[in-house]
Short mmCIF file of C-alpha atoms and ligand atoms in Angstrom, two decimals:
data_model
loop_
_atom_site.label_atom_id
_atom_site.label_comp_id
_atom_site.label_asym_id
_atom_site.label_seq_id
_atom_site.Cartn_x
_atom_site.Cartn_y
_atom_site.Cartn_z
CA MET O 1040 32.61 -16.37 15.63
CA SER O 1041 33.37 -19.99 15.27
CA ASP O 1042 31.13 -22.93 15.78
CA ALA O 1043 32.39 -26.48 15.80
CA PHE O 1044 31.81 -29.98 17.03
CA ILE O 1045 34.53 -32.27 18.29
CA VAL O 1046 33.02 -35.70 18.35
CA ASN O 1047 33.86 -38.99 19.92
CA GLY O 1048 37.03 -37.79 21.72
CA HIS O 1049 38.46 -38.76 25.09
CA ILE O 1050 37.72 -35.44 26.89
CA ILE O 1051 40.11 -34.65 29.72
CA ASP O 1052 39.41 -31.42 31.51
CA PRO O 1053 41.19 -31.39 34.98
CA ALA O 1054 39.44 -28.10 35.93
CA ASN O 1055 36.08 -29.84 35.90
CA ASN O 1056 37.24 -33.44 36.72
CA ILE O 1057 36.03 -34.52 33.27
CA ASP O 1058 37.67 -37.67 31.96
CA GLU O 1059 35.34 -39.50 29.59
CA VAL O 1060 34.45 -40.16 25.96
CA GLY O 1061 32.08 -37.67 24.60
CA ASP O 1062 31.39 -34.70 22.26
CA LEU O 1063 32.38 -31.09 22.77
CA HIS O 1064 30.25 -28.38 21.25
CA ILE O 1065 31.71 -24.89 20.41
CA THR O 1066 29.27 -22.05 19.81
CA ASP O 1067 30.37 -18.55 19.03
CA GLY O 1068 33.90 -19.33 19.93
CA LYS O 1069 32.89 -20.50 23.43
CA ILE O 1070 32.76 -23.93 24.97
CA GLY O 1071 29.28 -25.61 25.17
CA PRO O 1072 28.38 -28.54 27.27
CA VAL O 1073 30.34 -31.88 27.11
CA ILE O 1074 27.99 -34.55 26.00
CA SER O 1075 29.08 -37.85 27.58
CA HIS O 1076 28.46 -40.90 25.46
CA ASP O 1077 26.95 -42.57 28.47
CA SER O 1078 24.37 -39.83 29.02
CA ASN O 1079 20.71 -39.73 27.98
CA ASP O 1080 21.46 -36.35 26.50
CA TYR O 1081 23.79 -37.93 24.07
CA ARG O 1082 21.14 -40.52 23.00
CA ASP O 1083 18.46 -37.77 22.68
CA LEU O 1084 20.79 -35.44 20.79
CA ASN O 1085 21.89 -38.06 18.37
CA ARG O 1086 18.33 -38.96 17.37
CA GLY O 1087 18.13 -37.40 13.97
CA ARG O 1088 21.06 -35.04 14.60
CA SER O 1089 22.72 -33.45 11.63
CA TYR O 1090 26.02 -31.70 12.56
CA GLN O 1091 26.90 -28.32 11.18
CA SER O 1092 30.36 -27.93 9.76
CA PRO O 1093 33.13 -28.14 10.91
CA VAL O 1094 33.07 -31.44 12.68
CA TYR O 1095 36.33 -32.76 14.06
CA ASP O 1096 36.39 -36.53 14.46
CA ALA O 1097 38.37 -37.10 17.61
CA THR O 1098 37.94 -40.86 17.77
CA GLY O 1099 41.02 -42.27 19.55
CA LEU O 1100 42.28 -38.73 20.39
CA VAL O 1101 42.46 -36.88 23.65
CA VAL O 1102 40.55 -33.54 23.75
CA ALA O 1103 42.09 -31.20 26.22
CA PRO O 1104 41.85 -27.51 27.16
CA GLY O 1105 44.29 -25.52 25.04
CA LEU O 1106 47.74 -25.74 26.68
CA ILE O 1107 49.30 -22.78 28.49
CA ASP O 1108 53.04 -22.20 28.42
CA MET O 1109 53.85 -19.81 31.16
CA HIS O 1110 57.53 -19.29 30.21
CA VAL O 1111 58.34 -18.28 26.64
CA HIS O 1112 60.83 -15.91 25.04
CA LEU O 1113 59.17 -14.42 21.99
CA ARG O 1114 62.13 -12.06 21.41
CA GLU O 1115 60.08 -9.27 19.83
CA PRO O 1116 60.89 -6.38 20.03
CA GLY O 1117 64.66 -6.35 19.39
CA PHE O 1118 65.69 -9.85 18.53
CA GLU O 1119 63.48 -10.57 15.55
CA HIS O 1120 66.31 -12.56 13.89
CA LYS O 1121 65.71 -15.23 16.61
CA GLU O 1122 61.94 -15.14 16.84
CA THR O 1123 58.90 -12.91 16.48
CA ILE O 1124 55.56 -12.86 18.23
CA GLU O 1125 54.20 -14.34 15.00
CA THR O 1126 56.65 -17.13 14.50
CA GLY O 1127 56.94 -18.01 18.22
CA THR O 1128 53.14 -18.29 18.60
CA ALA O 1129 52.97 -20.29 15.35
CA ALA O 1130 55.36 -22.77 17.00
CA ALA O 1131 53.34 -22.63 20.15
CA ALA O 1132 50.10 -23.48 18.28
CA ALA O 1133 51.87 -26.28 16.52
CA GLY O 1134 52.84 -27.64 19.89
CA GLY O 1135 49.25 -27.56 21.21
CA PHE O 1136 49.53 -24.26 23.10
CA THR O 1137 46.75 -21.63 22.87
CA SER O 1138 48.21 -19.24 25.37
CA VAL O 1139 51.73 -18.21 26.09
CA ALA O 1140 53.17 -15.87 28.71
CA CYS O 1141 56.13 -13.98 27.29
CA MET O 1142 59.34 -12.86 29.16
CA ALA O 1143 60.41 -9.32 29.49
CA ASN O 1144 64.12 -9.65 28.36
CA THR O 1145 63.58 -8.16 24.93
CA SER O 1146 65.30 -5.12 23.57
CA PRO O 1147 64.15 -2.77 24.87
CA VAL O 1148 63.19 -4.58 28.02
CA ILE O 1149 59.41 -4.62 28.81
CA ASP O 1150 59.58 -2.24 31.73
CA THR O 1151 56.87 0.39 31.19
CA PRO O 1152 53.13 0.32 30.77
CA GLU O 1153 53.50 1.55 27.13
CA LYS O 1154 55.66 -1.48 26.27
CA ILE O 1155 53.08 -3.86 27.74
CA GLU O 1156 50.50 -2.26 25.56
CA LYS O 1157 52.90 -2.52 22.57
CA ILE O 1158 53.16 -6.38 23.12
CA TYR O 1159 49.32 -6.64 23.16
CA ASN O 1160 49.11 -4.52 20.01
CA ILE O 1161 51.63 -6.66 18.02
CA ALA O 1162 50.01 -9.78 19.34
CA SER O 1163 46.53 -8.66 18.25
CA GLU O 1164 47.86 -8.29 14.72
CA THR O 1165 50.17 -11.34 14.36
CA ALA O 1166 49.81 -13.89 17.10
CA LYS O 1167 48.41 -17.43 16.60
CA THR O 1168 47.84 -17.85 20.36
CA ASN O 1169 46.80 -15.64 23.24
CA VAL O 1170 49.79 -13.67 24.47
CA PHE O 1171 50.13 -12.54 28.07
CA PRO O 1172 53.14 -10.36 28.69
CA PHE O 1173 55.29 -10.09 31.84
CA GLY O 1174 56.81 -6.82 32.80
CA SER O 1175 60.30 -6.70 34.30
CA ILE O 1176 60.92 -6.31 38.06
CA THR O 1177 63.72 -3.87 37.60
CA LYS O 1178 64.29 -1.13 35.02
CA ALA O 1179 66.26 -2.47 32.03
CA LEU O 1180 66.78 -5.70 34.04
CA ALA O 1181 69.70 -3.83 35.66
CA GLY O 1182 68.72 -4.96 39.19
CA GLU O 1183 68.98 -1.46 40.63
CA GLU O 1184 65.52 0.22 40.52
CA LEU O 1185 62.04 -1.24 40.58
CA THR O 1186 59.78 -0.64 37.55
CA ASP O 1187 56.34 0.89 37.67
CA MET O 1188 54.72 -2.45 38.42
CA ARG O 1189 51.48 -0.90 39.43
CA GLY O 1190 51.18 0.94 36.09
CA MET O 1191 52.22 -2.10 34.12
CA TYR O 1192 49.73 -4.33 36.01
CA SER O 1193 46.96 -1.82 35.14
CA ALA O 1194 48.16 -2.03 31.48
CA GLY O 1195 47.77 -5.81 31.51
CA ALA O 1196 51.08 -7.29 32.69
CA ILE O 1197 50.19 -10.66 34.23
CA GLY O 1198 53.23 -10.75 36.60
CA PHE O 1199 56.77 -9.55 36.85
CA THR O 1200 60.18 -11.16 36.14
CA ASP O 1201 63.79 -10.35 35.37
CA ASP O 1202 64.12 -13.86 33.90
CA GLY O 1203 67.53 -14.46 32.40
CA VAL O 1204 69.11 -12.81 35.39
CA THR O 1205 68.51 -12.82 39.17
CA VAL O 1206 67.59 -9.70 41.13
CA MET O 1207 70.56 -9.83 43.45
CA ASN O 1208 69.37 -6.97 45.62
CA ALA O 1209 67.24 -8.67 48.38
CA ALA O 1210 65.67 -5.36 49.43
CA LEU O 1211 64.31 -4.86 45.89
CA MET O 1212 62.94 -8.39 45.91
CA ARG O 1213 61.27 -7.65 49.23
CA ASP O 1214 59.60 -4.57 47.81
CA ALA O 1215 58.50 -6.43 44.69
CA LEU O 1216 56.96 -9.16 46.79
CA ALA O 1217 55.28 -6.70 49.03
CA LEU O 1218 53.60 -5.20 46.01
CA SER O 1219 52.63 -8.68 45.00
CA ALA O 1220 50.97 -9.14 48.29
CA GLU O 1221 49.03 -5.95 47.82
CA LEU O 1222 47.95 -6.42 44.19
CA GLY O 1223 47.94 -10.22 43.80
CA PHE O 1224 50.23 -10.72 40.81
CA PRO O 1225 53.06 -13.32 40.84
CA ILE O 1226 56.78 -12.52 40.97
CA MET O 1227 58.55 -15.01 38.75
CA VAL O 1228 62.20 -15.60 39.79
CA HIS O 1229 65.25 -16.67 37.92
CA CYS O 1230 67.46 -18.14 40.68
CA GLU O 1231 71.18 -18.18 40.21
CA GLU O 1232 73.49 -16.27 42.57
CA HIS O 1233 75.61 -14.21 40.21
CA HIS O 1234 78.92 -14.51 41.98
CA LEU O 1235 78.71 -18.35 42.36
CA ASN O 1236 77.57 -18.48 38.79
CA ALA O 1237 80.26 -16.22 37.37
CA GLY O 1238 81.54 -17.40 34.01
CA ALA O 1239 79.74 -20.66 34.31
CA VAL O 1240 78.57 -22.24 31.08
CA MET O 1241 77.22 -25.58 32.50
CA ASN O 1242 76.67 -27.49 35.76
CA LEU O 1243 79.67 -27.91 38.03
CA GLY O 1244 80.50 -31.64 38.07
CA GLU O 1245 82.21 -34.51 36.41
CA THR O 1246 81.55 -33.33 32.85
CA SER O 1247 82.50 -29.72 33.48
CA ARG O 1248 85.82 -30.83 34.96
CA LYS O 1249 86.38 -33.29 32.02
CA LEU O 1250 85.64 -30.58 29.41
CA GLY O 1251 87.60 -27.90 31.30
CA LEU O 1252 84.58 -25.60 31.45
CA ILE O 1253 83.49 -23.43 34.32
CA GLY O 1254 80.53 -24.90 36.19
CA SER O 1255 77.82 -23.49 38.33
CA PRO O 1256 77.07 -25.34 41.65
CA ASN O 1257 73.61 -26.30 42.77
CA ALA O 1258 74.16 -23.92 45.63
CA ALA O 1259 73.92 -20.94 43.21
CA GLU O 1260 70.31 -21.78 42.59
CA ASP O 1261 69.43 -23.10 46.09
CA ILE O 1262 70.65 -19.94 47.87
CA ILE O 1263 68.42 -17.65 45.87
CA VAL O 1264 65.38 -19.96 46.06
CA ALA O 1265 65.86 -20.06 49.86
CA ARG O 1266 66.25 -16.23 50.07
CA ASP O 1267 63.19 -15.56 47.94
CA ILE O 1268 61.00 -18.02 49.84
CA MET O 1269 62.01 -16.23 53.03
CA LEU O 1270 61.12 -12.87 51.45
CA ALA O 1271 57.71 -14.29 50.24
CA GLU O 1272 57.08 -15.51 53.77
CA MET O 1273 57.99 -12.18 55.18
CA THR O 1274 55.77 -10.14 52.86
CA GLY O 1275 52.96 -12.52 52.03
CA GLY O 1276 53.75 -12.05 48.30
CA HIS O 1277 53.24 -14.80 45.60
CA LEU O 1278 56.67 -16.16 44.49
CA HIS O 1279 56.89 -18.31 41.45
CA VAL O 1280 60.17 -20.18 40.94
CA LEU O 1281 60.98 -20.45 37.26
CA HIS O 1282 62.73 -23.48 35.69
CA VAL O 1283 63.71 -25.43 38.85
CA SER O 1284 66.75 -27.55 38.13
CA THR O 1285 68.10 -28.78 41.52
CA ALA O 1286 67.05 -31.27 44.16
CA GLY O 1287 67.70 -28.59 46.79
CA ALA O 1288 65.31 -26.12 45.17
CA VAL O 1289 62.56 -28.83 44.99
CA GLU O 1290 63.00 -29.46 48.72
CA LEU O 1291 62.98 -25.79 49.53
CA VAL O 1292 59.68 -25.29 47.71
CA ARG O 1293 58.26 -28.35 49.40
CA GLN O 1294 59.15 -27.02 52.83
CA GLY O 1295 57.94 -23.50 51.98
CA LYS O 1296 54.59 -24.85 50.91
CA LYS O 1297 54.33 -26.85 54.14
CA ARG O 1298 54.85 -23.64 56.14
CA GLY O 1299 52.05 -21.99 54.11
CA VAL O 1300 54.28 -19.64 52.05
CA HIS O 1301 52.65 -18.59 48.79
CA VAL O 1302 55.28 -20.23 46.56
CA THR O 1303 54.67 -22.01 43.26
CA ALA O 1304 57.17 -23.63 40.90
CA GLU O 1305 57.63 -24.85 37.40
CA VAL O 1306 59.94 -27.27 35.64
CA CYS O 1307 61.01 -27.61 32.02
CA PRO O 1308 61.34 -30.91 30.16
CA HIS O 1309 65.07 -30.66 29.55
CA HIS O 1310 65.65 -30.43 33.30
CA TRP O 1311 63.87 -33.74 34.01
CA ILE O 1312 65.08 -35.65 30.89
CA LEU O 1313 68.77 -34.73 30.27
CA THR O 1314 71.81 -34.59 32.54
CA ASP O 1315 74.91 -32.44 32.18
CA ALA O 1316 76.58 -35.35 30.38
CA GLU O 1317 74.53 -34.17 27.39
CA VAL O 1318 76.86 -31.21 27.05
CA GLU O 1319 79.64 -33.40 25.83
CA LYS O 1320 77.39 -34.95 23.19
CA GLN O 1321 75.42 -31.85 22.02
CA GLY O 1322 77.53 -28.83 22.93
CA THR O 1323 75.66 -25.56 22.89
CA ASN O 1324 72.28 -27.21 22.25
CA ALA O 1325 72.66 -28.43 25.85
CA LYS O 1326 73.69 -25.01 27.20
CA MET O 1327 71.01 -23.13 29.19
CA HIS O 1328 70.55 -21.33 32.47
CA PRO O 1329 69.99 -22.84 34.87
CA PRO O 1330 72.05 -25.69 33.37
CA LEU O 1331 71.35 -29.39 32.94
CA ARG O 1332 72.17 -31.12 36.24
CA THR O 1333 72.46 -34.77 37.52
CA GLN O 1334 70.31 -37.85 37.77
CA THR O 1335 69.84 -37.13 41.49
CA ASP O 1336 68.36 -33.73 40.59
CA ILE O 1337 66.17 -35.31 37.90
CA ASP O 1338 64.87 -37.93 40.38
CA ALA O 1339 64.05 -35.12 42.92
CA ILE O 1340 62.22 -33.17 40.21
CA LEU O 1341 60.13 -36.23 39.23
CA GLU O 1342 59.29 -36.76 42.89
CA GLY O 1343 58.34 -33.08 43.04
CA LEU O 1344 56.10 -33.44 40.07
CA ARG O 1345 54.47 -36.57 41.57
CA ASP O 1346 53.80 -35.09 45.06
CA GLY O 1347 52.59 -31.69 43.83
CA THR O 1348 55.62 -29.65 44.95
CA ILE O 1349 56.10 -28.67 41.39
CA ASP O 1350 52.92 -27.08 40.20
CA ALA O 1351 53.47 -26.49 36.47
CA ILE O 1352 55.32 -27.50 33.31
CA ALA O 1353 56.68 -24.78 31.08
CA THR O 1354 59.20 -24.74 28.23
CA ASP O 1355 61.51 -21.70 28.67
CA HIS O 1356 61.41 -21.57 24.88
CA ALA O 1357 64.59 -19.71 24.20
CA PRO O 1358 65.29 -19.25 20.52
CA HIS O 1359 68.80 -18.31 19.24
CA ALA O 1360 70.06 -18.10 15.72
CA PRO O 1361 72.33 -20.90 14.46
CA SER O 1362 75.29 -18.48 14.02
CA GLU O 1363 74.94 -17.54 17.71
CA LYS O 1364 74.72 -21.09 18.97
CA ALA O 1365 77.73 -21.93 16.67
CA GLN O 1366 80.05 -19.77 18.81
CA GLY O 1367 81.10 -22.59 21.18
CA MET O 1368 80.27 -23.34 24.80
CA VAL O 1369 81.89 -20.23 26.25
CA ASP O 1370 80.37 -17.62 23.91
CA ALA O 1371 77.13 -19.06 22.76
CA PRO O 1372 73.92 -17.68 24.36
CA ASN O 1373 71.88 -19.76 26.82
CA GLY O 1374 68.77 -21.63 26.00
CA ILE O 1375 66.88 -24.02 23.83
CA ILE O 1376 63.57 -23.95 21.97
CA GLY O 1377 60.74 -26.11 23.36
CA LEU O 1378 57.29 -25.22 22.22
CA GLU O 1379 56.87 -28.04 19.65
CA THR O 1380 58.47 -30.75 21.66
CA CYS O 1381 57.09 -30.17 25.15
CA LEU O 1382 53.78 -32.03 24.88
CA PRO O 1383 55.29 -35.28 23.44
CA LEU O 1384 58.18 -35.13 25.90
CA VAL O 1385 55.66 -34.85 28.68
CA PHE O 1386 53.73 -37.81 27.34
CA THR O 1387 56.69 -39.95 26.60
CA TYR O 1388 58.77 -39.17 29.67
CA LEU O 1389 56.19 -38.45 32.38
CA VAL O 1390 53.00 -40.12 31.47
CA GLN O 1391 54.09 -43.28 29.81
CA PRO O 1392 56.51 -44.29 32.59
CA GLY O 1393 53.76 -43.54 35.10
CA HIS O 1394 55.10 -40.45 36.98
CA LEU O 1395 51.93 -38.61 36.22
CA THR O 1396 48.51 -39.57 34.79
CA LEU O 1397 47.61 -37.87 31.62
CA ALA O 1398 45.00 -35.81 33.52
CA GLU O 1399 47.68 -34.71 36.03
CA ALA O 1400 50.09 -33.75 33.24
CA ILE O 1401 47.37 -31.81 31.37
CA ALA O 1402 46.45 -29.99 34.65
CA LYS O 1403 50.14 -28.85 35.01
CA MET O 1404 49.89 -27.36 31.50
CA THR O 1405 46.36 -25.85 31.66
CA VAL O 1406 44.32 -25.02 34.76
CA VAL O 1407 47.36 -24.78 37.16
CA PRO O 1408 49.40 -22.20 35.09
CA ALA O 1409 46.10 -20.34 34.42
CA HIS O 1410 45.55 -20.13 38.16
CA ILE O 1411 49.18 -19.03 38.91
CA LEU O 1412 48.96 -16.27 36.27
CA GLY O 1413 45.34 -15.35 37.13
CA ILE O 1414 44.11 -15.80 33.59
CA ASP O 1415 40.74 -17.03 32.51
CA ARG O 1416 41.96 -19.96 30.42
CA GLY O 1417 42.89 -23.63 30.71
CA THR O 1418 39.41 -25.00 31.15
CA LEU O 1419 36.61 -26.62 29.12
CA SER O 1420 33.94 -24.99 31.40
CA VAL O 1421 30.77 -24.01 29.57
CA GLY O 1422 31.14 -20.44 28.41
CA ALA O 1423 34.92 -20.40 28.52
CA ALA O 1424 36.90 -19.31 25.42
CA ALA O 1425 36.99 -22.33 23.08
CA ASP O 1426 40.72 -22.98 23.36
CA VAL O 1427 41.14 -26.72 22.65
CA THR O 1428 43.96 -29.12 21.92
CA LEU O 1429 43.60 -32.48 20.33
CA ILE O 1430 46.34 -35.03 21.13
CA ASP O 1431 47.26 -38.27 19.42
CA THR O 1432 48.77 -40.48 22.16
CA GLY O 1433 49.25 -43.55 19.92
CA THR O 1434 51.60 -42.50 17.05
CA ILE O 1435 55.31 -42.35 17.27
CA ASN O 1436 56.89 -39.41 15.32
CA ARG O 1437 60.48 -38.34 15.02
CA VAL O 1438 61.31 -34.72 15.85
CA ASP O 1439 62.40 -33.00 12.63
CA ILE O 1440 63.71 -29.56 13.55
CA THR O 1441 63.74 -28.49 9.86
CA LYS O 1442 59.86 -28.60 10.04
CA SER O 1443 59.76 -26.29 13.13
CA ARG O 1444 57.68 -23.15 12.81
CA SER O 1445 60.09 -21.34 15.11
CA LYS O 1446 62.75 -19.12 13.50
CA SER O 1447 65.41 -20.92 15.45
CA GLN O 1448 66.47 -24.62 15.63
CA ASN O 1449 68.38 -24.85 18.91
CA THR O 1450 67.10 -28.04 20.43
CA PRO O 1451 68.77 -31.07 21.91
CA PHE O 1452 65.75 -33.29 21.00
CA ASN O 1453 66.12 -33.32 17.21
CA GLY O 1454 65.65 -36.86 15.88
CA TRP O 1455 64.02 -38.19 19.04
CA GLU O 1456 61.16 -40.57 18.61
CA LEU O 1457 58.18 -39.46 20.73
CA LYS O 1458 54.51 -40.12 21.32
CA GLY O 1459 51.77 -37.75 22.35
CA TRP O 1460 51.61 -35.19 19.54
CA GLN O 1461 49.21 -32.33 18.95
CA THR O 1462 46.94 -32.92 15.99
CA LEU O 1463 44.70 -29.85 16.21
CA THR O 1464 44.77 -26.54 18.09
CA LEU O 1465 41.65 -24.45 18.23
CA ARG O 1466 41.86 -20.91 19.58
CA GLY O 1467 38.36 -19.32 20.22
CA GLY O 1468 37.09 -22.20 18.20
CA SER O 1469 39.30 -21.55 15.04
CA SER O 1470 41.96 -23.86 13.86
CA GLN O 1471 45.46 -22.24 14.14
O1 DOR P 2691 68.74 -20.50 29.08
C1 DOR P 2691 68.11 -19.50 29.21
N1 DOR P 2691 67.85 -18.67 28.25
N2 DOR P 2691 67.63 -19.15 30.50
C2 DOR P 2691 67.08 -18.02 30.69
O2 DOR P 2691 66.65 -17.80 31.79
C3 DOR P 2691 66.98 -16.98 29.64
C4 DOR P 2691 66.89 -17.63 28.31
C5 DOR P 2691 67.08 -16.65 27.17
O3 DOR P 2691 66.50 -15.48 27.23
O4 DOR P 2691 67.76 -17.01 26.16
#
């Protein structure tokens, strides 16, 4: 097991309210005490200290708990031409993530305990990060019959989701949330009313009308968010709203929380940086579900991030092959990759403008998603797994998608100049 010393870094661990310059010791792949440079321990320790190797000099760098992405499509099994557990987690590690939660819309769909076990088995052989699988809510994502959630939960599923599609049957959602209330796992919901969304390839608005494309109204998302919050209220289950994109959804989550409903929510960088106007410039690299919206929605999401309505930041990393994305707006699949650009987008577009402090942003990518998923990660507590990310907040780098470790390249952020890059990712104390 790995030993290491990370010295002279700016240690930010929101789980323990640590925000100070110091050293972090790693012993047997576990976190040891943080030694603050202001403490007597530090002076005592440094008298005649000789470090064992490896020593990571973190002077001028931020030392954070390894980041957690609670919304990733790893595509294995079934879509290995887009991504595999190995390549997706390599991209995750390059982006500073040490844990990812992977979605169930693979082929076959992850809808039995055996398939949950299969993900763990592949991950144990090939993954560069910890991998936590979701099971699906309905069999084959067909929206007709609930899966064996109890069995999948026992097999290690960390929650349940039909992400990519909405469970349109409210009675099934009620039953899924009732089981969530009983067993404690989260139900992660993709919110787009299928009939309002029919044929839509982008947001309904000025740009969709200009381009002659079918648009989806904000109401398609808001109706399902409202419905599911009501069902969570009725059952006491834990509802997690995936990739919030509308001002209305932010407000519904805010009001739900005020009433004491167990509802949490995440947002993705593209939804608080880009508007639907991007579709005209970038075509299918700006096509995802839910779609890019308007500045009014962005402003509401930023307010939701600031006031705590939005709990977590996730990527919805959704790799697709170049030939698939080349099919044009109507036929190309939805989604963009995001694992390697998330951290610098958060730093450049949330922290630098002052929407969040760096500690608040790190919390939304570490201890908060860990808490939502019920996983023992996202902290630098003594004895925790030594998952650690070092971040350079001073250097501007340009996104170069040809250097991505993902198998796919579908991003609207290629060529963007950003600050706040990962420089080292340790998982269990070992460099990834
Ligand atoms: O844009 C998206 N792509 N949204 C989803 O919810 C699913 C994802 C995918 O699987 O490609």
